[in-house]
C-alpha cells in the first residue's frame, strides 16, 4: 500500500489525535490538546511529519529540538499499515531534518510495558540507556501525574 510523508499541519489534528487514541503505546496528556500541539508545531517547524494514504493519515512522528538535543514523540503507524517501513521512514525523516538544523543526538521515551516499540527501536538503531533515569517536575499547569 502506498504512502507519502509530508509536514504535519494543525489542520491534521483531528485525524492525528484519532490515530494516537487507537494506538496502544501512545500516552496522551494535556500536552496533546490542540493548542499544545499547535504550539509544538510552531516551535518545531519541519520536524513533525504525517504519513498519508490518500487523504487518510496513517502515521505520525513529532520531533522537538531544544537547541541541544532532539526528542522524538508519538511515532505511530495505523495498525493496518504496520511492518511496511512507514514507521522507519517517518522516524528517519524527522531525524534527517533534526540533523540539518544541528541536532547531533535524539532521545525518546518508551513505556516499560511497550516491548513491541522497544524491539522496533532496537531494530532501527536506538540504544537503551541504563545509566540514566527520567525525572519529571509538574509546573502546576494541570498535567496529569505520570504523563509524558
Ligand atoms: C512502533 C511502530 C511505529 C513501528 O512502525 P512500523 O511502520 O510497523 O515499522 P517499520 O515497518 O518501519 O519497521 C522498521 C523495522 O523495524 C522492525 N519492526 C517493526 N515493528 C517491530 C516490532 N514490534 N518488533 C521488532 N521489530 C519490529 C521491522 O521488521 C523493520 O525491520 P527491517 O527493516 O529489518 O524489515 C508501530 O508498531 C506503532 O505504531 N506502534 C504503536 C505505537 C507505539 O508504541 N509507538 C512508540 C511510542 S514510544
Short mmCIF file of N, CA and C and ligand atoms in Angstrom, two decimals:
data_model
loop_
_atom_site.label_atom_id
_atom_site.label_comp_id
_atom_site.label_asym_id
_atom_site.label_seq_id
_atom_site.Cartn_x
_atom_site.Cartn_y
_atom_site.Cartn_z
N UNK A 1 0.85 -1.20 0.00
CA UNK A 1 0.00 0.00 0.00
C UNK A 1 0.88 1.24 0.00
N UNK A 2 0.57 2.23 -0.86
CA UNK A 2 1.42 3.40 -0.99
C UNK A 2 1.24 4.38 0.16
N UNK A 3 2.26 5.18 0.35
CA UNK A 3 2.15 6.25 1.34
C UNK A 3 3.05 7.40 0.93
N UNK A 4 2.67 8.59 1.41
CA UNK A 4 3.56 9.75 1.24
C UNK A 4 3.76 10.41 2.59
N UNK A 5 4.90 11.04 2.74
CA UNK A 5 5.20 11.72 4.00
C UNK A 5 5.24 13.22 3.73
N UNK A 6 4.56 13.98 4.58
CA UNK A 6 4.65 15.43 4.48
C UNK A 6 4.62 16.03 5.88
N UNK A 7 5.00 17.32 5.97
CA UNK A 7 4.99 18.00 7.26
C UNK A 7 3.60 17.97 7.87
N UNK A 8 3.54 17.90 9.19
CA UNK A 8 2.24 17.93 9.86
C UNK A 8 1.77 19.37 10.00
N UNK A 9 0.49 19.60 9.74
CA UNK A 9 -0.15 20.91 9.95
C UNK A 9 -1.22 20.74 11.03
N UNK A 10 -1.57 21.83 11.65
CA UNK A 10 -2.58 21.75 12.71
C UNK A 10 -3.92 21.26 12.16
N UNK A 11 -4.15 21.50 10.89
CA UNK A 11 -5.40 21.01 10.27
C UNK A 11 -5.48 19.48 10.29
N UNK A 12 -4.35 18.82 10.50
CA UNK A 12 -4.34 17.35 10.56
C UNK A 12 -4.77 16.84 11.94
N UNK A 13 -4.95 17.77 12.88
CA UNK A 13 -5.05 17.40 14.29
C UNK A 13 -6.11 16.33 14.57
N UNK A 14 -7.31 16.49 14.04
CA UNK A 14 -8.39 15.55 14.39
C UNK A 14 -8.04 14.11 13.99
N UNK A 15 -7.54 13.96 12.78
CA UNK A 15 -7.15 12.62 12.32
C UNK A 15 -5.97 12.08 13.12
N UNK A 16 -5.03 12.98 13.43
CA UNK A 16 -3.83 12.57 14.17
C UNK A 16 -4.21 12.11 15.58
N UNK A 17 -5.07 12.89 16.23
CA UNK A 17 -5.48 12.53 17.59
C UNK A 17 -6.21 11.18 17.58
N UNK A 18 -7.05 10.98 16.58
CA UNK A 18 -7.78 9.71 16.47
C UNK A 18 -6.80 8.55 16.32
N UNK A 19 -5.76 8.77 15.53
CA UNK A 19 -4.74 7.72 15.36
C UNK A 19 -4.03 7.43 16.68
N UNK A 20 -3.65 8.50 17.39
CA UNK A 20 -2.96 8.30 18.67
C UNK A 20 -3.87 7.56 19.65
N UNK A 21 -5.15 7.93 19.66
CA UNK A 21 -6.08 7.31 20.61
C UNK A 21 -6.23 5.81 20.36
N UNK A 22 -6.14 5.39 19.10
CA UNK A 22 -6.31 3.95 18.85
C UNK A 22 -4.96 3.22 18.80
N UNK A 23 -3.87 3.91 19.10
CA UNK A 23 -2.55 3.27 19.07
C UNK A 23 -2.10 2.95 20.49
N UNK A 24 -2.14 1.67 20.83
CA UNK A 24 -1.66 1.24 22.15
C UNK A 24 -0.18 1.59 22.23
N UNK A 25 0.22 2.17 23.34
CA UNK A 25 1.64 2.54 23.49
C UNK A 25 1.86 4.04 23.40
N UNK A 26 0.86 4.77 22.91
CA UNK A 26 0.95 6.23 22.86
C UNK A 26 0.23 6.78 24.09
N UNK A 27 0.97 7.48 24.94
CA UNK A 27 0.38 8.08 26.14
C UNK A 27 -0.06 9.50 25.83
N UNK A 28 -1.29 9.82 26.18
CA UNK A 28 -1.82 11.16 25.88
C UNK A 28 -2.02 11.96 27.16
N UNK A 29 -1.81 13.26 27.05
CA UNK A 29 -1.96 14.14 28.22
C UNK A 29 -2.42 15.51 27.73
N UNK A 30 -2.44 16.48 28.64
CA UNK A 30 -2.83 17.83 28.24
C UNK A 30 -1.86 18.40 27.20
N UNK A 31 -0.65 17.85 27.12
CA UNK A 31 0.32 18.30 26.11
C UNK A 31 -0.13 17.92 24.70
N UNK A 32 -1.19 17.11 24.61
CA UNK A 32 -1.68 16.69 23.29
C UNK A 32 -2.97 17.39 22.88
N UNK A 33 -3.39 18.37 23.69
CA UNK A 33 -4.56 19.14 23.28
C UNK A 33 -4.20 20.01 22.07
N UNK A 34 -5.21 20.40 21.33
CA UNK A 34 -4.97 21.11 20.06
C UNK A 34 -4.02 22.30 20.22
N UNK A 35 -4.27 23.13 21.25
CA UNK A 35 -3.45 24.35 21.42
C UNK A 35 -1.99 23.97 21.69
N UNK A 36 -1.78 22.91 22.47
CA UNK A 36 -0.42 22.49 22.82
C UNK A 36 0.30 21.95 21.59
N UNK A 37 -0.42 21.18 20.79
CA UNK A 37 0.20 20.64 19.57
C UNK A 37 0.49 21.78 18.59
N UNK A 38 -0.43 22.74 18.51
CA UNK A 38 -0.20 23.89 17.63
C UNK A 38 1.09 24.62 18.06
N UNK A 39 1.25 24.79 19.34
CA UNK A 39 2.45 25.44 19.87
C UNK A 39 3.69 24.60 19.56
N UNK A 40 3.58 23.28 19.75
CA UNK A 40 4.72 22.40 19.46
C UNK A 40 5.13 22.51 17.99
N UNK A 41 4.15 22.55 17.10
CA UNK A 41 4.45 22.65 15.67
C UNK A 41 5.12 23.99 15.34
N UNK A 42 4.68 25.05 16.04
CA UNK A 42 5.29 26.37 15.83
C UNK A 42 6.74 26.40 16.29
N UNK A 43 7.00 25.75 17.42
CA UNK A 43 8.37 25.71 17.95
C UNK A 43 9.28 24.82 17.10
N UNK A 44 8.68 23.87 16.43
CA UNK A 44 9.47 22.85 15.72
C UNK A 44 9.03 22.71 14.26
N UNK A 45 9.15 23.81 13.50
CA UNK A 45 8.70 23.73 12.12
C UNK A 45 9.56 22.73 11.34
N UNK A 46 8.91 21.95 10.52
CA UNK A 46 9.59 20.97 9.66
C UNK A 46 10.30 19.84 10.41
N UNK A 47 9.87 19.56 11.63
CA UNK A 47 10.41 18.39 12.33
C UNK A 47 9.33 17.35 12.60
N UNK A 48 8.08 17.71 12.32
CA UNK A 48 6.94 16.83 12.62
C UNK A 48 6.26 16.41 11.33
N UNK A 49 6.00 15.13 11.20
CA UNK A 49 5.53 14.61 9.91
C UNK A 49 4.33 13.68 10.06
N UNK A 50 3.55 13.62 9.00
CA UNK A 50 2.50 12.61 8.91
C UNK A 50 2.74 11.77 7.67
N UNK A 51 2.32 10.52 7.73
CA UNK A 51 2.29 9.66 6.55
C UNK A 51 0.84 9.57 6.12
N UNK A 52 0.62 9.65 4.82
CA UNK A 52 -0.75 9.61 4.31
C UNK A 52 -0.92 8.52 3.26
N UNK A 53 -2.08 7.92 3.29
CA UNK A 53 -2.51 7.01 2.23
C UNK A 53 -3.75 7.67 1.65
N UNK A 54 -3.59 8.34 0.51
CA UNK A 54 -4.67 9.19 0.02
C UNK A 54 -4.90 10.31 1.02
N UNK A 55 -6.15 10.49 1.43
CA UNK A 55 -6.49 11.55 2.39
C UNK A 55 -6.39 11.06 3.84
N UNK A 56 -6.09 9.78 4.00
CA UNK A 56 -6.07 9.18 5.33
C UNK A 56 -4.70 9.31 5.98
N UNK A 57 -4.68 9.85 7.19
CA UNK A 57 -3.41 9.92 7.92
C UNK A 57 -3.17 8.59 8.62
N UNK A 58 -2.06 7.96 8.26
CA UNK A 58 -1.79 6.60 8.76
C UNK A 58 -0.54 6.54 9.63
N UNK A 59 0.12 7.67 9.82
CA UNK A 59 1.31 7.64 10.67
C UNK A 59 1.73 9.04 11.08
N UNK A 60 2.44 9.11 12.21
CA UNK A 60 2.90 10.41 12.72
C UNK A 60 4.29 10.27 13.35
N UNK A 61 5.04 11.35 13.31
CA UNK A 61 6.27 11.47 14.11
C UNK A 61 6.37 12.93 14.53
N UNK A 62 6.48 13.16 15.84
CA UNK A 62 6.72 14.52 16.33
C UNK A 62 8.16 14.57 16.82
N UNK A 63 8.88 15.59 16.40
CA UNK A 63 10.24 15.74 16.90
C UNK A 63 10.41 17.17 17.40
N UNK A 64 11.04 17.32 18.53
CA UNK A 64 11.31 18.65 19.09
C UNK A 64 12.80 18.84 19.24
N UNK A 65 13.26 20.08 19.10
CA UNK A 65 14.68 20.41 19.26
C UNK A 65 14.78 21.58 20.23
N UNK A 66 15.61 21.40 21.26
CA UNK A 66 15.74 22.48 22.24
C UNK A 66 17.04 23.26 22.05
N UNK A 67 17.70 23.02 20.91
CA UNK A 67 18.96 23.69 20.63
C UNK A 67 20.17 22.87 21.06
N UNK A 68 19.88 21.79 21.82
CA UNK A 68 20.96 20.91 22.30
C UNK A 68 20.70 19.47 21.86
N UNK A 69 19.54 18.95 22.22
CA UNK A 69 19.17 17.58 21.85
C UNK A 69 17.80 17.57 21.20
N UNK A 70 17.57 16.51 20.45
CA UNK A 70 16.24 16.31 19.89
C UNK A 70 15.48 15.30 20.72
N UNK A 71 14.17 15.36 20.64
CA UNK A 71 13.28 14.43 21.34
C UNK A 71 12.23 13.95 20.35
N UNK A 72 12.10 12.64 20.25
CA UNK A 72 11.11 12.06 19.34
C UNK A 72 9.89 11.62 20.14
N UNK A 73 8.74 12.07 19.72
CA UNK A 73 7.48 11.73 20.40
C UNK A 73 6.48 11.14 19.40
N UNK A 74 5.59 10.33 19.93
CA UNK A 74 4.38 9.92 19.21
C UNK A 74 4.66 9.38 17.80
N UNK A 75 5.66 8.53 17.72
CA UNK A 75 5.84 7.78 16.48
C UNK A 75 4.75 6.71 16.47
N UNK A 76 3.87 6.79 15.51
CA UNK A 76 2.74 5.83 15.47
C UNK A 76 2.37 5.55 14.03
N UNK A 77 2.04 4.29 13.77
CA UNK A 77 1.54 3.89 12.45
C UNK A 77 0.26 3.10 12.67
N UNK A 78 -0.75 3.44 11.90
CA UNK A 78 -2.03 2.71 11.98
C UNK A 78 -1.77 1.20 11.85
N UNK A 79 -2.43 0.44 12.72
CA UNK A 79 -2.17 -1.00 12.79
C UNK A 79 -2.23 -1.68 11.41
N UNK A 80 -3.18 -1.24 10.59
CA UNK A 80 -3.37 -1.89 9.29
C UNK A 80 -2.21 -1.64 8.33
N UNK A 81 -1.36 -0.69 8.67
CA UNK A 81 -0.27 -0.30 7.75
C UNK A 81 1.11 -0.59 8.34
N UNK A 82 1.16 -1.33 9.42
CA UNK A 82 2.47 -1.59 10.06
C UNK A 82 3.31 -2.58 9.28
N UNK A 83 4.58 -2.60 9.60
CA UNK A 83 5.56 -3.53 9.01
C UNK A 83 5.71 -3.35 7.51
N UNK A 84 5.57 -2.10 7.05
CA UNK A 84 5.80 -1.78 5.63
C UNK A 84 6.85 -0.69 5.50
N UNK A 85 7.56 -0.41 6.58
CA UNK A 85 8.62 0.60 6.52
C UNK A 85 8.16 2.03 6.79
N UNK A 86 6.87 2.20 7.14
CA UNK A 86 6.35 3.56 7.31
C UNK A 86 6.88 4.20 8.60
N UNK A 87 6.90 3.44 9.68
CA UNK A 87 7.41 3.97 10.95
C UNK A 87 8.88 4.39 10.81
N UNK A 88 9.64 3.54 10.19
CA UNK A 88 11.06 3.84 9.98
C UNK A 88 11.23 5.08 9.11
N UNK A 89 10.43 5.19 8.06
CA UNK A 89 10.54 6.34 7.14
C UNK A 89 10.16 7.64 7.86
N UNK A 90 9.11 7.60 8.66
CA UNK A 90 8.71 8.80 9.42
C UNK A 90 9.80 9.22 10.39
N UNK A 91 10.30 8.22 11.12
CA UNK A 91 11.34 8.49 12.12
C UNK A 91 12.58 9.06 11.43
N UNK A 92 12.96 8.45 10.32
CA UNK A 92 14.18 8.88 9.63
C UNK A 92 14.03 10.29 9.07
N UNK A 93 12.82 10.62 8.60
CA UNK A 93 12.59 11.97 8.07
C UNK A 93 12.78 13.02 9.16
N UNK A 94 12.21 12.74 10.34
CA UNK A 94 12.37 13.67 11.46
C UNK A 94 13.84 13.78 11.86
N UNK A 95 14.54 12.65 11.90
CA UNK A 95 15.94 12.68 12.32
C UNK A 95 16.82 13.39 11.29
N UNK A 96 16.51 13.21 10.01
CA UNK A 96 17.28 13.90 8.96
C UNK A 96 17.12 15.42 9.10
N UNK A 97 15.86 15.85 9.34
CA UNK A 97 15.62 17.29 9.46
C UNK A 97 16.26 17.83 10.75
N UNK A 98 16.22 17.04 11.80
CA UNK A 98 16.86 17.44 13.06
C UNK A 98 18.37 17.63 12.85
N UNK A 99 18.97 16.70 12.16
CA UNK A 99 20.41 16.76 11.89
C UNK A 99 20.76 18.00 11.09
N UNK A 100 19.89 18.33 10.11
CA UNK A 100 20.15 19.51 9.26
C UNK A 100 20.22 20.80 10.07
N UNK A 101 19.46 20.85 11.19
CA UNK A 101 19.46 22.10 11.97
C UNK A 101 20.39 22.01 13.19
N UNK A 102 21.27 21.00 13.19
CA UNK A 102 22.32 20.97 14.20
C UNK A 102 22.14 19.95 15.31
N UNK A 103 21.05 19.18 15.27
CA UNK A 103 20.86 18.15 16.31
C UNK A 103 21.83 17.01 16.09
N UNK A 104 22.56 16.65 17.14
CA UNK A 104 23.55 15.57 16.99
C UNK A 104 23.11 14.30 17.71
N UNK A 105 22.11 14.42 18.54
CA UNK A 105 21.61 13.23 19.25
C UNK A 105 20.12 13.44 19.51
N UNK A 106 19.39 12.34 19.52
CA UNK A 106 17.95 12.41 19.79
C UNK A 106 17.61 11.41 20.89
N UNK A 107 16.72 11.78 21.77
CA UNK A 107 16.24 10.89 22.82
C UNK A 107 14.76 10.58 22.59
N UNK A 108 14.29 9.54 23.22
CA UNK A 108 12.84 9.26 23.20
C UNK A 108 12.45 8.54 24.48
N UNK A 109 11.17 8.55 24.77
CA UNK A 109 10.63 7.90 25.96
C UNK A 109 9.72 6.75 25.51
N UNK A 110 9.90 5.60 26.12
CA UNK A 110 9.02 4.45 25.82
C UNK A 110 8.56 3.86 27.15
N UNK A 111 7.29 3.51 27.24
CA UNK A 111 6.81 2.85 28.45
C UNK A 111 7.49 1.49 28.60
N UNK A 112 7.78 1.13 29.88
CA UNK A 112 8.42 -0.17 30.14
C UNK A 112 7.64 -1.31 29.49
N UNK A 113 6.30 -1.23 29.58
CA UNK A 113 5.50 -2.37 29.10
C UNK A 113 5.38 -2.41 27.57
N UNK A 114 5.85 -1.38 26.90
CA UNK A 114 5.73 -1.34 25.43
C UNK A 114 6.92 -2.05 24.79
N UNK A 115 6.91 -3.38 24.95
CA UNK A 115 8.06 -4.17 24.48
C UNK A 115 8.14 -4.19 22.97
N UNK A 116 7.00 -4.10 22.31
CA UNK A 116 6.99 -4.10 20.85
C UNK A 116 7.73 -2.88 20.30
N UNK A 117 7.43 -1.70 20.85
CA UNK A 117 8.13 -0.50 20.38
C UNK A 117 9.62 -0.56 20.74
N UNK A 118 9.92 -1.12 21.91
CA UNK A 118 11.34 -1.24 22.28
C UNK A 118 12.07 -2.11 21.25
N UNK A 119 11.44 -3.19 20.80
CA UNK A 119 12.06 -4.05 19.78
C UNK A 119 12.25 -3.29 18.48
N UNK A 120 11.22 -2.54 18.11
CA UNK A 120 11.32 -1.72 16.89
C UNK A 120 12.51 -0.76 17.00
N UNK A 121 12.62 -0.07 18.13
CA UNK A 121 13.69 0.92 18.26
C UNK A 121 15.06 0.24 18.25
N UNK A 122 15.18 -0.90 18.90
CA UNK A 122 16.48 -1.61 18.86
C UNK A 122 16.81 -2.00 17.43
N UNK A 123 15.79 -2.45 16.72
CA UNK A 123 15.97 -2.86 15.31
C UNK A 123 16.39 -1.70 14.42
N UNK A 124 15.98 -0.48 14.81
CA UNK A 124 16.27 0.68 13.97
C UNK A 124 17.42 1.54 14.54
N UNK A 125 18.22 0.92 15.41
CA UNK A 125 19.49 1.56 15.77
C UNK A 125 19.52 2.39 17.04
N UNK A 126 18.43 2.37 17.81
CA UNK A 126 18.41 3.13 19.06
C UNK A 126 19.06 2.30 20.16
N UNK A 127 19.71 2.97 21.09
CA UNK A 127 20.44 2.29 22.15
C UNK A 127 19.73 2.53 23.49
N UNK A 128 19.48 1.44 24.21
CA UNK A 128 18.85 1.55 25.52
C UNK A 128 19.86 2.11 26.52
N UNK A 129 19.50 3.20 27.21
CA UNK A 129 20.38 3.78 28.21
C UNK A 129 20.08 3.14 29.56
N UNK A 130 21.08 2.62 30.18
CA UNK A 130 20.88 2.02 31.51
C UNK A 130 21.55 2.88 32.58
N UNK A 131 22.09 4.03 32.15
CA UNK A 131 22.83 4.87 33.09
C UNK A 131 22.04 6.11 33.51
N UNK A 132 20.83 6.28 32.99
CA UNK A 132 20.05 7.46 33.37
C UNK A 132 18.60 7.09 33.69
N UNK A 133 17.99 7.90 34.54
CA UNK A 133 16.57 7.78 34.84
C UNK A 133 15.91 9.04 34.33
N UNK A 134 14.64 8.95 34.00
CA UNK A 134 13.89 10.15 33.65
C UNK A 134 13.24 10.67 34.92
N UNK A 135 13.42 11.94 35.22
CA UNK A 135 12.73 12.58 36.34
C UNK A 135 11.90 13.72 35.78
N UNK A 136 10.75 13.97 36.37
CA UNK A 136 9.84 14.99 35.85
C UNK A 136 9.38 15.89 36.98
N UNK A 137 9.07 17.12 36.67
CA UNK A 137 8.51 18.04 37.65
C UNK A 137 7.29 18.73 37.05
N UNK A 138 6.19 18.65 37.76
CA UNK A 138 4.96 19.28 37.30
C UNK A 138 5.02 20.77 37.64
N UNK A 139 4.84 21.62 36.66
CA UNK A 139 4.93 23.07 36.89
C UNK A 139 3.57 23.68 37.21
N UNK A 140 2.64 22.83 37.61
CA UNK A 140 1.36 23.34 38.09
C UNK A 140 0.43 23.79 36.98
N UNK A 141 0.62 23.26 35.79
CA UNK A 141 -0.24 23.66 34.66
C UNK A 141 -1.28 22.59 34.37
N UNK A 142 -1.49 21.72 35.34
CA UNK A 142 -2.57 20.75 35.18
C UNK A 142 -2.18 19.47 34.48
N UNK A 143 -0.87 19.18 34.35
CA UNK A 143 -0.53 17.92 33.70
C UNK A 143 -0.76 16.77 34.68
N UNK A 144 -1.15 15.63 34.13
CA UNK A 144 -1.52 14.50 34.95
C UNK A 144 -0.27 13.82 35.49
N UNK A 145 -0.33 13.25 36.72
CA UNK A 145 0.82 12.53 37.23
C UNK A 145 1.16 11.38 36.28
N UNK A 146 2.40 11.19 36.01
CA UNK A 146 2.80 10.05 35.16
C UNK A 146 2.71 10.32 33.68
N UNK A 147 2.18 11.48 33.28
CA UNK A 147 2.11 11.73 31.84
C UNK A 147 3.46 12.21 31.34
N UNK A 148 3.71 11.98 30.05
CA UNK A 148 4.98 12.40 29.46
C UNK A 148 4.84 13.77 28.84
C1 LIG B 1 6.49 1.19 16.55
C2 LIG B 1 5.79 1.46 15.21
C3 LIG B 1 5.72 2.96 14.96
C4 LIG B 1 6.59 0.77 14.08
O1 LIG B 1 6.01 1.15 12.84
P1 LIG B 1 6.10 0.22 11.55
O2 LIG B 1 5.67 1.03 10.39
O3 LIG B 1 5.36 -1.04 11.79
O4 LIG B 1 7.65 -0.13 11.49
P2 LIG B 1 8.52 -0.41 10.18
O5 LIG B 1 7.71 -1.22 9.22
O6 LIG B 1 9.09 0.86 9.66
O7 LIG B 1 9.68 -1.32 10.78
C5 LIG B 1 11.06 -0.97 10.68
C6 LIG B 1 11.88 -2.13 11.14
O8 LIG B 1 11.55 -2.47 12.47
C7 LIG B 1 11.05 -3.82 12.52
N1 LIG B 1 9.93 -3.83 13.44
C8 LIG B 1 8.75 -3.19 13.33
N2 LIG B 1 7.96 -3.48 14.38
C9 LIG B 1 8.67 -4.32 15.16
C10 LIG B 1 8.41 -4.98 16.36
N3 LIG B 1 7.25 -4.83 17.00
N4 LIG B 1 9.36 -5.79 16.88
C11 LIG B 1 10.54 -5.96 16.24
N5 LIG B 1 10.86 -5.35 15.07
C12 LIG B 1 9.93 -4.56 14.55
C13 LIG B 1 10.61 -4.14 11.12
O9 LIG B 1 10.67 -5.53 10.90
C14 LIG B 1 11.60 -3.40 10.29
O10 LIG B 1 12.82 -4.10 10.22
P3 LIG B 1 13.51 -4.37 8.78
O11 LIG B 1 13.85 -3.01 8.26
O12 LIG B 1 14.69 -5.21 9.11
O13 LIG B 1 12.46 -5.04 7.98
C15 LIG B 1 4.35 0.83 15.21
O14 LIG B 1 4.45 -0.51 15.58
C16 LIG B 1 3.38 1.52 16.14
O15 LIG B 1 2.71 2.48 15.76
N6 LIG B 1 3.23 1.04 17.39
C17 LIG B 1 2.24 1.58 18.32
C18 LIG B 1 2.59 2.95 18.82
C19 LIG B 1 3.86 2.92 19.63
O16 LIG B 1 4.04 2.13 20.55
N7 LIG B 1 4.77 3.86 19.28
C20 LIG B 1 6.01 4.06 20.02
C21 LIG B 1 5.76 5.02 21.11
S1 LIG B 1 7.23 5.32 22.04
#
